[in-house]
mmCIF file with all atom_site columns, C-alpha atoms in Angstrom:
data_model
loop_
_atom_site.group_PDB
_atom_site.id
_atom_site.type_symbol
_atom_site.label_atom_id
_atom_site.label_alt_id
_atom_site.label_comp_id
_atom_site.label_asym_id
_atom_site.label_entity_id
_atom_site.label_seq_id
_atom_site.pdbx_PDB_ins_code
_atom_site.Cartn_x
_atom_site.Cartn_y
_atom_site.Cartn_z
_atom_site.occupancy
_atom_site.B_iso_or_equiv
_atom_site.pdbx_formal_charge
_atom_site.auth_seq_id
_atom_site.auth_comp_id
_atom_site.auth_asym_id
_atom_site.auth_atom_id
_atom_site.pdbx_PDB_model_num
ATOM 1   C CA . MET A 1 1   ? 12.561  18.533  9.252   1.00 0.00 ? 113 MET A CA 1
ATOM 2   C CA . LEU A 1 2   ? 14.803  14.588  10.111  1.00 0.00 ? 114 LEU A CA 1
ATOM 3   C CA . ALA A 1 3   ? 10.884  13.251  9.946   1.00 0.00 ? 115 ALA A CA 1
ATOM 4   C CA . LEU A 1 4   ? 9.929   14.856  6.681   1.00 0.00 ? 116 LEU A CA 1
ATOM 5   C CA . VAL A 1 5   ? 13.316  13.696  4.835   1.00 0.00 ? 117 VAL A CA 1
ATOM 6   C CA . ARG A 1 6   ? 12.273  9.364   6.861   1.00 0.00 ? 118 ARG A CA 1
ATOM 7   C CA . LEU A 1 7   ? 8.800   9.865   5.396   1.00 0.00 ? 119 LEU A CA 1
ATOM 8   C CA . LEU A 1 8   ? 10.689  11.011  1.907   1.00 0.00 ? 120 LEU A CA 1
ATOM 9   C CA . GLN A 1 9   ? 12.933  7.725   2.227   1.00 0.00 ? 121 GLN A CA 1
ATOM 10  C CA . LEU A 1 10  ? 10.140  4.991   3.363   1.00 0.00 ? 122 LEU A CA 1
ATOM 11  C CA . ALA A 1 11  ? 7.696   6.718   0.683   1.00 0.00 ? 123 ALA A CA 1
ATOM 12  C CA . SER A 1 12  ? 10.716  6.826   -2.082  1.00 0.00 ? 124 SER A CA 1
ATOM 13  C CA . PRO A 1 13  ? 10.347  3.572   -4.853  1.00 0.00 ? 125 PRO A CA 1
ATOM 14  C CA . ALA A 1 14  ? 14.116  3.116   -4.104  1.00 0.00 ? 126 ALA A CA 1
ATOM 15  C CA . LEU A 1 15  ? 12.553  1.169   -0.849  1.00 0.00 ? 127 LEU A CA 1
ATOM 16  C CA . PRO A 1 16  ? 13.284  -1.967  -1.254  1.00 0.00 ? 128 PRO A CA 1
ATOM 17  C CA . VAL A 1 17  ? 10.475  -4.069  -1.173  1.00 0.00 ? 129 VAL A CA 1
ATOM 18  C CA . GLY A 1 18  ? 9.564   -5.252  -4.142  1.00 0.00 ? 130 GLY A CA 1
ATOM 19  C CA . ALA A 1 19  ? 6.236   -3.144  -5.124  1.00 0.00 ? 131 ALA A CA 1
ATOM 20  C CA . TYR A 1 20  ? 7.153   -2.549  -8.120  1.00 0.00 ? 132 TYR A CA 1
ATOM 21  C CA . THR A 1 21  ? 6.725   -6.246  -9.575  1.00 0.00 ? 133 THR A CA 1
ATOM 22  C CA . TYR A 1 22  ? 2.662   -5.938  -8.557  1.00 0.00 ? 134 TYR A CA 1
ATOM 23  C CA . SER A 1 23  ? -0.276  -4.162  -10.041 1.00 0.00 ? 135 SER A CA 1
ATOM 24  C CA . GLN A 1 24  ? -3.187  -5.804  -7.771  1.00 0.00 ? 136 GLN A CA 1
ATOM 25  C CA . GLY A 1 25  ? -4.784  -6.878  -10.615 1.00 0.00 ? 137 GLY A CA 1
ATOM 26  C CA . LEU A 1 26  ? -4.245  -4.075  -13.407 1.00 0.00 ? 138 LEU A CA 1
ATOM 27  C CA . GLU A 1 27  ? -1.610  -6.019  -15.595 1.00 0.00 ? 139 GLU A CA 1
ATOM 28  C CA . TRP A 1 28  ? -4.749  -8.831  -16.737 1.00 0.00 ? 140 TRP A CA 1
ATOM 29  C CA . LEU A 1 29  ? -6.951  -6.000  -17.370 1.00 0.00 ? 141 LEU A CA 1
ATOM 30  C CA . VAL A 1 30  ? -4.728  -4.217  -19.474 1.00 0.00 ? 142 VAL A CA 1
ATOM 31  C CA . GLU A 1 31  ? -4.720  -8.042  -20.859 1.00 0.00 ? 143 GLU A CA 1
ATOM 32  C CA . SER A 1 32  ? -8.774  -8.497  -20.914 1.00 0.00 ? 144 SER A CA 1
ATOM 33  C CA . GLY A 1 33  ? -8.727  -5.336  -22.742 1.00 0.00 ? 145 GLY A CA 1
ATOM 34  C CA . GLU A 1 34  ? -11.199 -3.533  -20.079 1.00 0.00 ? 146 GLU A CA 1
ATOM 35  C CA . ILE A 1 35  ? -8.485  -0.709  -19.693 1.00 0.00 ? 147 ILE A CA 1
ATOM 36  C CA . LYS A 1 36  ? -6.871  0.084   -23.487 1.00 0.00 ? 148 LYS A CA 1
ATOM 37  C CA . THR A 1 37  ? -6.024  4.256   -22.989 1.00 0.00 ? 149 THR A CA 1
ATOM 38  C CA . GLU A 1 38  ? -4.445  6.661   -20.333 1.00 0.00 ? 150 GLU A CA 1
ATOM 39  C CA . ALA A 1 39  ? -8.222  7.569   -19.559 1.00 0.00 ? 151 ALA A CA 1
ATOM 40  C CA . ASP A 1 40  ? -9.196  3.939   -18.529 1.00 0.00 ? 152 ASP A CA 1
ATOM 41  C CA . VAL A 1 41  ? -6.826  3.779   -16.474 1.00 0.00 ? 153 VAL A CA 1
ATOM 42  C CA . ALA A 1 42  ? -7.584  7.536   -14.256 1.00 0.00 ? 154 ALA A CA 1
ATOM 43  C CA . GLU A 1 43  ? -10.178 5.768   -14.037 1.00 0.00 ? 155 GLU A CA 1
ATOM 44  C CA . TRP A 1 44  ? -9.662  3.060   -12.441 1.00 0.00 ? 156 TRP A CA 1
ATOM 45  C CA . ILE A 1 45  ? -6.631  4.114   -10.094 1.00 0.00 ? 157 ILE A CA 1
ATOM 46  C CA . GLY A 1 46  ? -9.211  7.094   -8.992  1.00 0.00 ? 158 GLY A CA 1
ATOM 47  C CA . ASP A 1 47  ? -12.054 4.093   -8.216  1.00 0.00 ? 159 ASP A CA 1
ATOM 48  C CA . LEU A 1 48  ? -9.576  2.584   -6.144  1.00 0.00 ? 160 LEU A CA 1
ATOM 49  C CA . LEU A 1 49  ? -8.017  5.239   -4.552  1.00 0.00 ? 161 LEU A CA 1
ATOM 50  C CA . GLU A 1 50  ? -11.628 6.458   -3.348  1.00 0.00 ? 162 GLU A CA 1
ATOM 51  C CA . PHE A 1 51  ? -13.181 3.128   -2.194  1.00 0.00 ? 163 PHE A CA 1
ATOM 52  C CA . GLY A 1 52  ? -9.951  0.304   -1.764  1.00 0.00 ? 164 GLY A CA 1
ATOM 53  C CA . VAL A 1 53  ? -7.053  1.984   -0.585  1.00 0.00 ? 165 VAL A CA 1
ATOM 54  C CA . GLY A 1 54  ? -8.617  5.991   0.359   1.00 0.00 ? 166 GLY A CA 1
ATOM 55  C CA . SER A 1 55  ? -11.446 3.869   2.893   1.00 0.00 ? 167 SER A CA 1
ATOM 56  C CA . PHE A 1 56  ? -10.096 1.360   4.224   1.00 0.00 ? 168 PHE A CA 1
ATOM 57  C CA . GLU A 1 57  ? -6.075  0.499   4.370   1.00 0.00 ? 169 GLU A CA 1
ATOM 58  C CA . ALA A 1 58  ? -5.346  4.866   4.774   1.00 0.00 ? 170 ALA A CA 1
ATOM 59  C CA . PRO A 1 59  ? -7.739  5.119   7.322   1.00 0.00 ? 171 PRO A CA 1
ATOM 60  C CA . LEU A 1 60  ? -6.283  1.117   9.287   1.00 0.00 ? 172 LEU A CA 1
ATOM 61  C CA . LEU A 1 61  ? -2.670  2.862   8.244   1.00 0.00 ? 173 LEU A CA 1
ATOM 62  C CA . ALA A 1 62  ? -3.600  5.399   10.918  1.00 0.00 ? 174 ALA A CA 1
ATOM 63  C CA . ALA A 1 63  ? -5.195  3.343   13.230  1.00 0.00 ? 175 ALA A CA 1
ATOM 64  C CA . LEU A 1 64  ? -1.504  1.533   13.272  1.00 0.00 ? 176 LEU A CA 1
ATOM 65  C CA . ILE A 1 65  ? 0.077   4.058   13.696  1.00 0.00 ? 177 ILE A CA 1
ATOM 66  C CA . GLY A 1 66  ? -1.496  5.869   16.688  1.00 0.00 ? 178 GLY A CA 1
ATOM 67  C CA . ALA A 1 67  ? -1.186  1.816   17.919  1.00 0.00 ? 179 ALA A CA 1
ATOM 68  C CA . TRP A 1 68  ? 2.417   1.922   17.701  1.00 0.00 ? 180 TRP A CA 1
ATOM 69  C CA . GLN A 1 69  ? 2.639   4.847   19.524  1.00 0.00 ? 181 GLN A CA 1
ATOM 70  C CA . ARG A 1 70  ? 0.559   3.882   22.467  1.00 0.00 ? 182 ARG A CA 1
ATOM 71  C CA . ASP A 1 71  ? 2.340   0.511   22.510  1.00 0.00 ? 183 ASP A CA 1
ATOM 72  C CA . ASP A 1 72  ? -0.606  -1.171  21.977  1.00 0.00 ? 184 ASP A CA 1
ATOM 73  C CA . THR A 1 73  ? 0.026   -4.576  21.020  1.00 0.00 ? 185 THR A CA 1
ATOM 74  C CA . ILE A 1 74  ? -3.550  -6.057  21.415  1.00 0.00 ? 186 ILE A CA 1
ATOM 75  C CA . GLU A 1 75  ? -4.672  -3.461  18.531  1.00 0.00 ? 187 GLU A CA 1
ATOM 76  C CA . LEU A 1 76  ? -1.519  -3.857  16.573  1.00 0.00 ? 188 LEU A CA 1
ATOM 77  C CA . ALA A 1 77  ? -2.561  -7.789  16.389  1.00 0.00 ? 189 ALA A CA 1
ATOM 78  C CA . ARG A 1 78  ? -5.653  -7.263  15.994  1.00 0.00 ? 190 ARG A CA 1
ATOM 79  C CA . LEU A 1 79  ? -5.165  -5.183  13.019  1.00 0.00 ? 191 LEU A CA 1
ATOM 80  C CA . ASN A 1 80  ? -2.611  -6.501  11.635  1.00 0.00 ? 192 ASN A CA 1
ATOM 81  C CA . ASP A 1 81  ? -5.091  -9.650  10.999  1.00 0.00 ? 193 ASP A CA 1
ATOM 82  C CA . ASP A 1 82  ? -7.953  -7.599  9.641   1.00 0.00 ? 194 ASP A CA 1
ATOM 83  C CA . PHE A 1 83  ? -5.476  -6.006  6.595   1.00 0.00 ? 195 PHE A CA 1
ATOM 84  C CA . LEU A 1 84  ? -4.446  -9.885  5.986   1.00 0.00 ? 196 LEU A CA 1
ATOM 85  C CA . ALA A 1 85  ? -7.991  -11.233 6.349   1.00 0.00 ? 197 ALA A CA 1
ATOM 86  C CA . SER A 1 86  ? -9.533  -8.090  3.865   1.00 0.00 ? 198 SER A CA 1
ATOM 87  C CA . ARG A 1 87  ? -7.197  -9.718  1.217   1.00 0.00 ? 199 ARG A CA 1
ATOM 88  C CA . GLU A 1 88  ? -9.196  -11.424 -0.743  1.00 0.00 ? 200 GLU A CA 1
ATOM 89  C CA . THR A 1 89  ? -7.231  -13.356 -3.551  1.00 0.00 ? 201 THR A CA 1
ATOM 90  C CA . ALA A 1 90  ? -3.431  -14.946 -3.057  1.00 0.00 ? 202 ALA A CA 1
ATOM 91  C CA . GLU A 1 91  ? -1.415  -12.709 -4.480  1.00 0.00 ? 203 GLU A CA 1
ATOM 92  C CA . LEU A 1 92  ? -2.761  -9.817  -2.748  1.00 0.00 ? 204 LEU A CA 1
ATOM 93  C CA . ARG A 1 93  ? -1.989  -11.360 0.438   1.00 0.00 ? 205 ARG A CA 1
ATOM 94  C CA . ALA A 1 94  ? 1.809   -13.189 -0.698  1.00 0.00 ? 206 ALA A CA 1
ATOM 95  C CA . GLU A 1 95  ? 2.339   -9.629  -1.881  1.00 0.00 ? 207 GLU A CA 1
ATOM 96  C CA . THR A 1 96  ? 1.395   -7.612  1.314   1.00 0.00 ? 208 THR A CA 1
ATOM 97  C CA . VAL A 1 97  ? 3.306   -10.664 3.671   1.00 0.00 ? 209 VAL A CA 1
ATOM 98  C CA . GLN A 1 98  ? 6.567   -10.112 1.142   1.00 0.00 ? 210 GLN A CA 1
ATOM 99  C CA . MET A 1 99  ? 6.796   -6.532  1.076   1.00 0.00 ? 211 MET A CA 1
ATOM 100 C CA . GLY A 1 100 ? 5.368   -6.848  5.089   1.00 0.00 ? 212 GLY A CA 1
ATOM 101 C CA . TYR A 1 101 ? 9.094   -8.923  5.579   1.00 0.00 ? 213 TYR A CA 1
ATOM 102 C CA . SER A 1 102 ? 10.967  -6.612  3.637   1.00 0.00 ? 214 SER A CA 1
ATOM 103 C CA . LEU A 1 103 ? 10.565  -4.185  5.458   1.00 0.00 ? 215 LEU A CA 1
ATOM 104 C CA . VAL A 1 104 ? 10.785  -5.517  8.539   1.00 0.00 ? 216 VAL A CA 1
ATOM 105 C CA . ARG A 1 105 ? 14.691  -7.058  7.291   1.00 0.00 ? 217 ARG A CA 1
ATOM 106 C CA . LEU A 1 106 ? 15.670  -3.043  6.061   1.00 0.00 ? 218 LEU A CA 1
ATOM 107 C CA . LEU A 1 107 ? 14.967  -1.915  9.309   1.00 0.00 ? 219 LEU A CA 1
ATOM 108 C CA . SER A 1 108 ? 16.638  -3.602  11.542  1.00 0.00 ? 220 SER A CA 1
ATOM 109 C CA . ASP A 1 109 ? 19.141  -2.776  9.309   1.00 0.00 ? 221 ASP A CA 1
ATOM 110 C CA . LEU A 1 110 ? 18.656  1.266   9.246   1.00 0.00 ? 222 LEU A CA 1
ATOM 111 C CA . PRO A 1 111 ? 19.400  3.785   12.363  1.00 0.00 ? 223 PRO A CA 1
ATOM 112 C CA . GLY A 1 112 ? 16.667  5.738   13.730  1.00 0.00 ? 224 GLY A CA 1
ATOM 113 C CA . PHE A 1 113 ? 14.821  2.219   14.287  1.00 0.00 ? 225 PHE A CA 1
ATOM 114 C CA . ALA A 1 114 ? 17.133  -0.201  14.754  1.00 0.00 ? 226 ALA A CA 1
ATOM 115 C CA . GLU A 1 115 ? 17.962  1.114   17.800  1.00 0.00 ? 227 GLU A CA 1
ATOM 116 C CA . LEU A 1 116 ? 14.842  1.158   19.463  1.00 0.00 ? 228 LEU A CA 1
ATOM 117 C CA . ALA A 1 117 ? 15.513  -2.327  20.852  1.00 0.00 ? 229 ALA A CA 1
ATOM 118 C CA . ALA A 1 118 ? 11.330  -2.565  21.926  1.00 0.00 ? 230 ALA A CA 1
ATOM 119 C CA . GLY A 1 119 ? 9.205   -1.618  18.691  1.00 0.00 ? 231 GLY A CA 1
ATOM 120 C CA . ARG A 1 120 ? 12.259  -3.704  16.585  1.00 0.00 ? 232 ARG A CA 1
ATOM 121 C CA . GLU A 1 121 ? 11.069  -6.128  19.098  1.00 0.00 ? 233 GLU A CA 1
ATOM 122 C CA . ARG A 1 122 ? 7.349   -6.105  18.989  1.00 0.00 ? 234 ARG A CA 1
ATOM 123 C CA . LEU A 1 123 ? 6.986   -5.914  15.328  1.00 0.00 ? 235 LEU A CA 1
ATOM 124 C CA . LEU A 1 124 ? 9.128   -8.926  15.390  1.00 0.00 ? 236 LEU A CA 1
ATOM 125 C CA . ALA A 1 125 ? 7.090   -10.825 17.470  1.00 0.00 ? 237 ALA A CA 1
ATOM 126 C CA . ILE A 1 126 ? 4.347   -10.618 15.119  1.00 0.00 ? 238 ILE A CA 1
ATOM 127 C CA . ASP A 1 127 ? 3.821   -13.919 13.369  1.00 0.00 ? 239 ASP A CA 1
ATOM 128 C CA . GLU A 1 128 ? 3.408   -12.406 9.630   1.00 0.00 ? 240 GLU A CA 1
ATOM 129 C CA . PRO A 1 129 ? 3.374   -8.370  9.827   1.00 0.00 ? 241 PRO A CA 1
ATOM 130 C CA . ALA A 1 130 ? 1.902   -6.460  6.546   1.00 0.00 ? 242 ALA A CA 1
ATOM 131 C CA . PHE A 1 131 ? 3.233   -4.053  4.734   1.00 0.00 ? 243 PHE A CA 1
ATOM 132 C CA . PRO A 1 132 ? 1.319   -1.235  6.451   1.00 0.00 ? 244 PRO A CA 1
ATOM 133 C CA . THR A 1 133 ? 1.697   -2.801  10.248  1.00 0.00 ? 245 THR A CA 1
ATOM 134 C CA . ALA A 1 134 ? 5.377   -2.869  9.035   1.00 0.00 ? 246 ALA A CA 1
ATOM 135 C CA . TRP A 1 135 ? 5.307   0.924   7.272   1.00 0.00 ? 247 TRP A CA 1
ATOM 136 C CA . ALA A 1 136 ? 3.876   2.690   10.850  1.00 0.00 ? 248 ALA A CA 1
ATOM 137 C CA . ALA A 1 137 ? 6.442   1.306   12.636  1.00 0.00 ? 249 ALA A CA 1
ATOM 138 C CA . ALA A 1 138 ? 8.619   3.003   10.777  1.00 0.00 ? 250 ALA A CA 1
ATOM 139 C CA . ALA A 1 139 ? 6.498   6.163   10.682  1.00 0.00 ? 251 ALA A CA 1
ATOM 140 C CA . ALA A 1 140 ? 6.056   5.601   14.267  1.00 0.00 ? 252 ALA A CA 1
ATOM 141 C CA . ALA A 1 141 ? 9.753   5.162   14.733  1.00 0.00 ? 253 ALA A CA 1
ATOM 142 C CA . TRP A 1 142 ? 10.790  8.070   13.456  1.00 0.00 ? 254 TRP A CA 1
ATOM 143 C CA . ARG A 1 143 ? 8.147   10.594  14.580  1.00 0.00 ? 255 ARG A CA 1
ATOM 144 C CA . ILE A 1 144 ? 6.071   11.316  11.959  1.00 0.00 ? 256 ILE A CA 1
ATOM 145 C CA . PRO A 1 145 ? 2.816   12.318  12.637  1.00 0.00 ? 257 PRO A CA 1
ATOM 146 C CA . GLY A 1 146 ? -0.340  10.715  10.276  1.00 0.00 ? 258 GLY A CA 1
ATOM 147 C CA . GLU A 1 147 ? -1.411  13.790  8.675   1.00 0.00 ? 259 GLU A CA 1
ATOM 148 C CA . MET A 1 148 ? 2.095   13.450  7.500   1.00 0.00 ? 260 MET A CA 1
ATOM 149 C CA . ALA A 1 149 ? 2.422   9.733   6.783   1.00 0.00 ? 261 ALA A CA 1
ATOM 150 C CA . VAL A 1 150 ? -1.235  9.105   4.944   1.00 0.00 ? 262 VAL A CA 1
ATOM 151 C CA . PRO A 1 151 ? -0.989  10.850  2.062   1.00 0.00 ? 263 PRO A CA 1
ATOM 152 C CA . ALA A 1 152 ? 2.656   9.888   1.864   1.00 0.00 ? 264 ALA A CA 1
ATOM 153 C CA . TYR A 1 153 ? 1.480   5.981   2.415   1.00 0.00 ? 265 TYR A CA 1
ATOM 154 C CA . LEU A 1 154 ? -1.527  7.204   -0.857  1.00 0.00 ? 266 LEU A CA 1
ATOM 155 C CA . TRP A 1 155 ? 1.405   8.621   -2.920  1.00 0.00 ? 267 TRP A CA 1
ATOM 156 C CA . ALA A 1 156 ? 3.511   6.004   -2.905  1.00 0.00 ? 268 ALA A CA 1
ATOM 157 C CA . TRP A 1 157 ? 0.640   3.547   -3.310  1.00 0.00 ? 269 TRP A CA 1
ATOM 158 C CA . LEU A 1 158 ? -0.584  5.448   -6.291  1.00 0.00 ? 270 LEU A CA 1
ATOM 159 C CA . GLU A 1 159 ? 3.030   6.258   -8.180  1.00 0.00 ? 271 GLU A CA 1
ATOM 160 C CA . ASN A 1 160 ? 3.630   2.113   -8.051  1.00 0.00 ? 272 ASN A CA 1
ATOM 161 C CA . GLN A 1 161 ? 0.386   1.753   -10.331 1.00 0.00 ? 273 GLN A CA 1
ATOM 162 C CA . VAL A 1 162 ? 0.570   4.488   -12.578 1.00 0.00 ? 274 VAL A CA 1
ATOM 163 C CA . MET A 1 163 ? 4.569   2.523   -13.323 1.00 0.00 ? 275 MET A CA 1
ATOM 164 C CA . ALA A 1 164 ? 2.677   -0.178  -13.433 1.00 0.00 ? 276 ALA A CA 1
ATOM 165 C CA . ALA A 1 165 ? -0.024  1.151   -15.940 1.00 0.00 ? 277 ALA A CA 1
ATOM 166 C CA . VAL A 1 166 ? 3.091   3.249   -18.463 1.00 0.00 ? 278 VAL A CA 1
ATOM 167 C CA . LYS A 1 167 ? 4.817   -0.276  -18.256 1.00 0.00 ? 279 LYS A CA 1
ATOM 168 C CA . THR A 1 168 ? 2.016   -2.619  -19.231 1.00 0.00 ? 280 THR A CA 1
ATOM 169 C CA . VAL A 1 169 ? -1.717  -0.279  -21.534 1.00 0.00 ? 281 VAL A CA 1
ATOM 170 C CA . PRO A 1 170 ? 2.148   0.571   -22.886 1.00 0.00 ? 282 PRO A CA 1
ATOM 171 C CA . LEU A 1 171 ? 1.575   4.560   -21.679 1.00 0.00 ? 283 LEU A CA 1
ATOM 172 C CA . GLY A 1 172 ? 3.868   6.939   -22.955 1.00 0.00 ? 284 GLY A CA 1
ATOM 173 C CA . GLN A 1 173 ? 6.277   9.194   -19.624 1.00 0.00 ? 285 GLN A CA 1
ATOM 174 C CA . SER A 1 174 ? 4.141   12.127  -20.532 1.00 0.00 ? 286 SER A CA 1
ATOM 175 C CA . ALA A 1 175 ? 1.140   10.697  -20.092 1.00 0.00 ? 287 ALA A CA 1
ATOM 176 C CA . GLY A 1 176 ? 2.317   9.123   -16.833 1.00 0.00 ? 288 GLY A CA 1
ATOM 177 C CA . GLN A 1 177 ? 3.176   12.161  -15.128 1.00 0.00 ? 289 GLN A CA 1
ATOM 178 C CA . ARG A 1 178 ? -0.559  13.697  -16.115 1.00 0.00 ? 290 ARG A CA 1
ATOM 179 C CA . LEU A 1 179 ? -1.406  10.399  -14.845 1.00 0.00 ? 291 LEU A CA 1
ATOM 180 C CA . LEU A 1 180 ? 0.287   11.226  -11.273 1.00 0.00 ? 292 LEU A CA 1
ATOM 181 C CA . ALA A 1 181 ? -1.030  15.202  -11.464 1.00 0.00 ? 293 ALA A CA 1
ATOM 182 C CA . ALA A 1 182 ? -4.243  14.679  -11.689 1.00 0.00 ? 294 ALA A CA 1
ATOM 183 C CA . LEU A 1 183 ? -4.755  11.983  -8.630  1.00 0.00 ? 295 LEU A CA 1
ATOM 184 C CA . GLY A 1 184 ? -1.905  13.150  -6.638  1.00 0.00 ? 296 GLY A CA 1
ATOM 185 C CA . SER A 1 185 ? -4.561  16.180  -6.875  1.00 0.00 ? 297 SER A CA 1
ATOM 186 C CA . ARG A 1 186 ? -7.499  13.944  -5.048  1.00 0.00 ? 298 ARG A CA 1
ATOM 187 C CA . VAL A 1 187 ? -5.098  12.181  -2.019  1.00 0.00 ? 299 VAL A CA 1
ATOM 188 C CA . PRO A 1 188 ? -5.749  15.659  0.241   1.00 0.00 ? 300 PRO A CA 1
ATOM 189 C CA . ALA A 1 189 ? -9.239  15.244  0.203   1.00 0.00 ? 301 ALA A CA 1
ATOM 190 C CA . VAL A 1 190 ? -9.241  10.742  0.326   1.00 0.00 ? 302 VAL A CA 1
ATOM 191 C CA . THR A 1 191 ? -6.713  11.562  3.035   1.00 0.00 ? 303 THR A CA 1
ATOM 192 C CA . GLU A 1 192 ? -8.854  14.188  5.604   1.00 0.00 ? 304 GLU A CA 1
ATOM 193 C CA . ARG A 1 193 ? -11.680 11.361  4.829   1.00 0.00 ? 305 ARG A CA 1
ATOM 194 C CA . ALA A 1 194 ? -9.403  7.971   5.941   1.00 0.00 ? 306 ALA A CA 1
ATOM 195 C CA . LEU A 1 195 ? -8.177  10.068  8.946   1.00 0.00 ? 307 LEU A CA 1
ATOM 196 C CA . ALA A 1 196 ? -11.856 10.689  10.218  1.00 0.00 ? 308 ALA A CA 1
ATOM 197 C CA . LEU A 1 197 ? -13.568 7.466   9.292   1.00 0.00 ? 309 LEU A CA 1
ATOM 198 C CA . PRO A 1 198 ? -14.516 5.503   12.289  1.00 0.00 ? 310 PRO A CA 1
ATOM 199 C CA . GLU A 1 199 ? -13.883 1.888   12.132  1.00 0.00 ? 311 GLU A CA 1
ATOM 200 C CA . ALA A 1 200 ? -17.244 1.245   11.741  1.00 0.00 ? 312 ALA A CA 1
ATOM 201 C CA . ASP A 1 201 ? -17.463 2.469   8.243   1.00 0.00 ? 313 ASP A CA 1
ATOM 202 C CA . TRP A 1 202 ? -14.425 1.426   7.394   1.00 0.00 ? 314 TRP A CA 1
ATOM 203 C CA . HIS A 1 203 ? -14.583 -0.368  3.952   1.00 0.00 ? 315 HIS A CA 1
ATOM 204 C CA . ASN A 1 204 ? -13.203 -1.959  0.720   1.00 0.00 ? 316 ASN A CA 1
ATOM 205 C CA . PHE A 1 205 ? -15.476 -2.846  -1.060  1.00 0.00 ? 317 PHE A CA 1
ATOM 206 C CA . THR A 1 206 ? -13.966 -3.574  -4.460  1.00 0.00 ? 318 THR A CA 1
ATOM 207 C CA . PRO A 1 207 ? -15.257 -7.051  -6.062  1.00 0.00 ? 319 PRO A CA 1
ATOM 208 C CA . GLY A 1 208 ? -13.783 -6.086  -9.742  1.00 0.00 ? 320 GLY A CA 1
ATOM 209 C CA . LEU A 1 209 ? -10.112 -5.718  -7.945  1.00 0.00 ? 321 LEU A CA 1
ATOM 210 C CA . ALA A 1 210 ? -11.327 -9.328  -6.325  1.00 0.00 ? 322 ALA A CA 1
ATOM 211 C CA . LEU A 1 211 ? -11.469 -10.388 -9.528  1.00 0.00 ? 323 LEU A CA 1
ATOM 212 C CA . ALA A 1 212 ? -9.131  -9.402  -11.721 1.00 0.00 ? 324 ALA A CA 1
ATOM 213 C CA . CYS A 1 213 ? -7.166  -10.496 -9.388  1.00 0.00 ? 325 CYS A CA 1
ATOM 214 C CA . SER A 1 214 ? -7.928  -13.391 -9.002  1.00 0.00 ? 326 SER A CA 1
ATOM 215 C CA . ARG A 1 215 ? -7.846  -13.744 -13.339 1.00 0.00 ? 327 ARG A CA 1
ATOM 216 C CA . HIS A 1 216 ? -4.854  -12.539 -12.842 1.00 0.00 ? 328 HIS A CA 1
ATOM 217 C CA . GLU A 1 217 ? -3.407  -15.813 -10.759 1.00 0.00 ? 329 GLU A CA 1
ATOM 218 C CA . THR A 1 218 ? -3.810  -17.880 -13.735 1.00 0.00 ? 330 THR A CA 1
ATOM 219 C CA . GLN A 1 219 ? -2.803  -15.514 -16.835 1.00 0.00 ? 331 GLN A CA 1
ATOM 220 C CA . TYR A 1 220 ? -0.553  -17.114 -19.298 1.00 0.00 ? 332 TYR A CA 1
ATOM 221 C CA . THR A 1 221 ? 2.187   -14.412 -19.621 1.00 0.00 ? 333 THR A CA 1
ATOM 222 C CA . ARG A 1 222 ? 2.711   -11.497 -17.445 1.00 0.00 ? 334 ARG A CA 1
ATOM 223 C CA . LEU A 1 223 ? 5.309   -9.068  -15.703 1.00 0.00 ? 335 LEU A CA 1
ATOM 224 C CA . PHE A 1 224 ? 3.707   -8.988  -12.818 1.00 0.00 ? 336 PHE A CA 1
ATOM 225 C CA . ARG A 1 225 ? 3.324   -10.528 -9.364  1.00 0.00 ? 337 ARG A CA 1
ATOM 226 C CA . SER A 1 226 ? 0.151   -9.360  -8.991  1.00 0.00 ? 338 SER A CA 1
#
């Protein structure tokens, strides 16, 4: 039961890592007129869930949790570097580094993690811990199994994207809840595939996301940092 409570804490929008300040290119798509309706939002976020986050970030997160559990420092460094290299724009890379840094600082003060001195030292030894690396460290320290951690991580990402859409399109709160209900129903299947996906099949070929994030970097007026 405690593991579930810790997991809810990790997946909460109240986690002070700044996730709410990022839209991952969604703001530019709204500004450019590519996304105008609730249906447009559902299609965009759903595709990213399936073909981006669910096909690369989610299986990588599961691998990171396993590496933390095994205390495999070489594998941790490799996976962290792979994720940083996968960020295709300056904004996306800055996002994961900033959120990773914030989570590392937070974990240093939290009970149940700060007591694990060896784990804390290994996390601090990573030069630029990406957000999934730090998040996986907490999940492993709190003994949260991957089959629980991955859907929670996906849900947290999904909730943040929907809330960004609610603010920028804009959409009403009821529309936001409809989107969360519909897209959330896809999380179990995405999780099951991610947990079984061999590393050779991981992919995040989402050129639309890369273009949107690149354009956002020079967007004149904006609410979000990505």
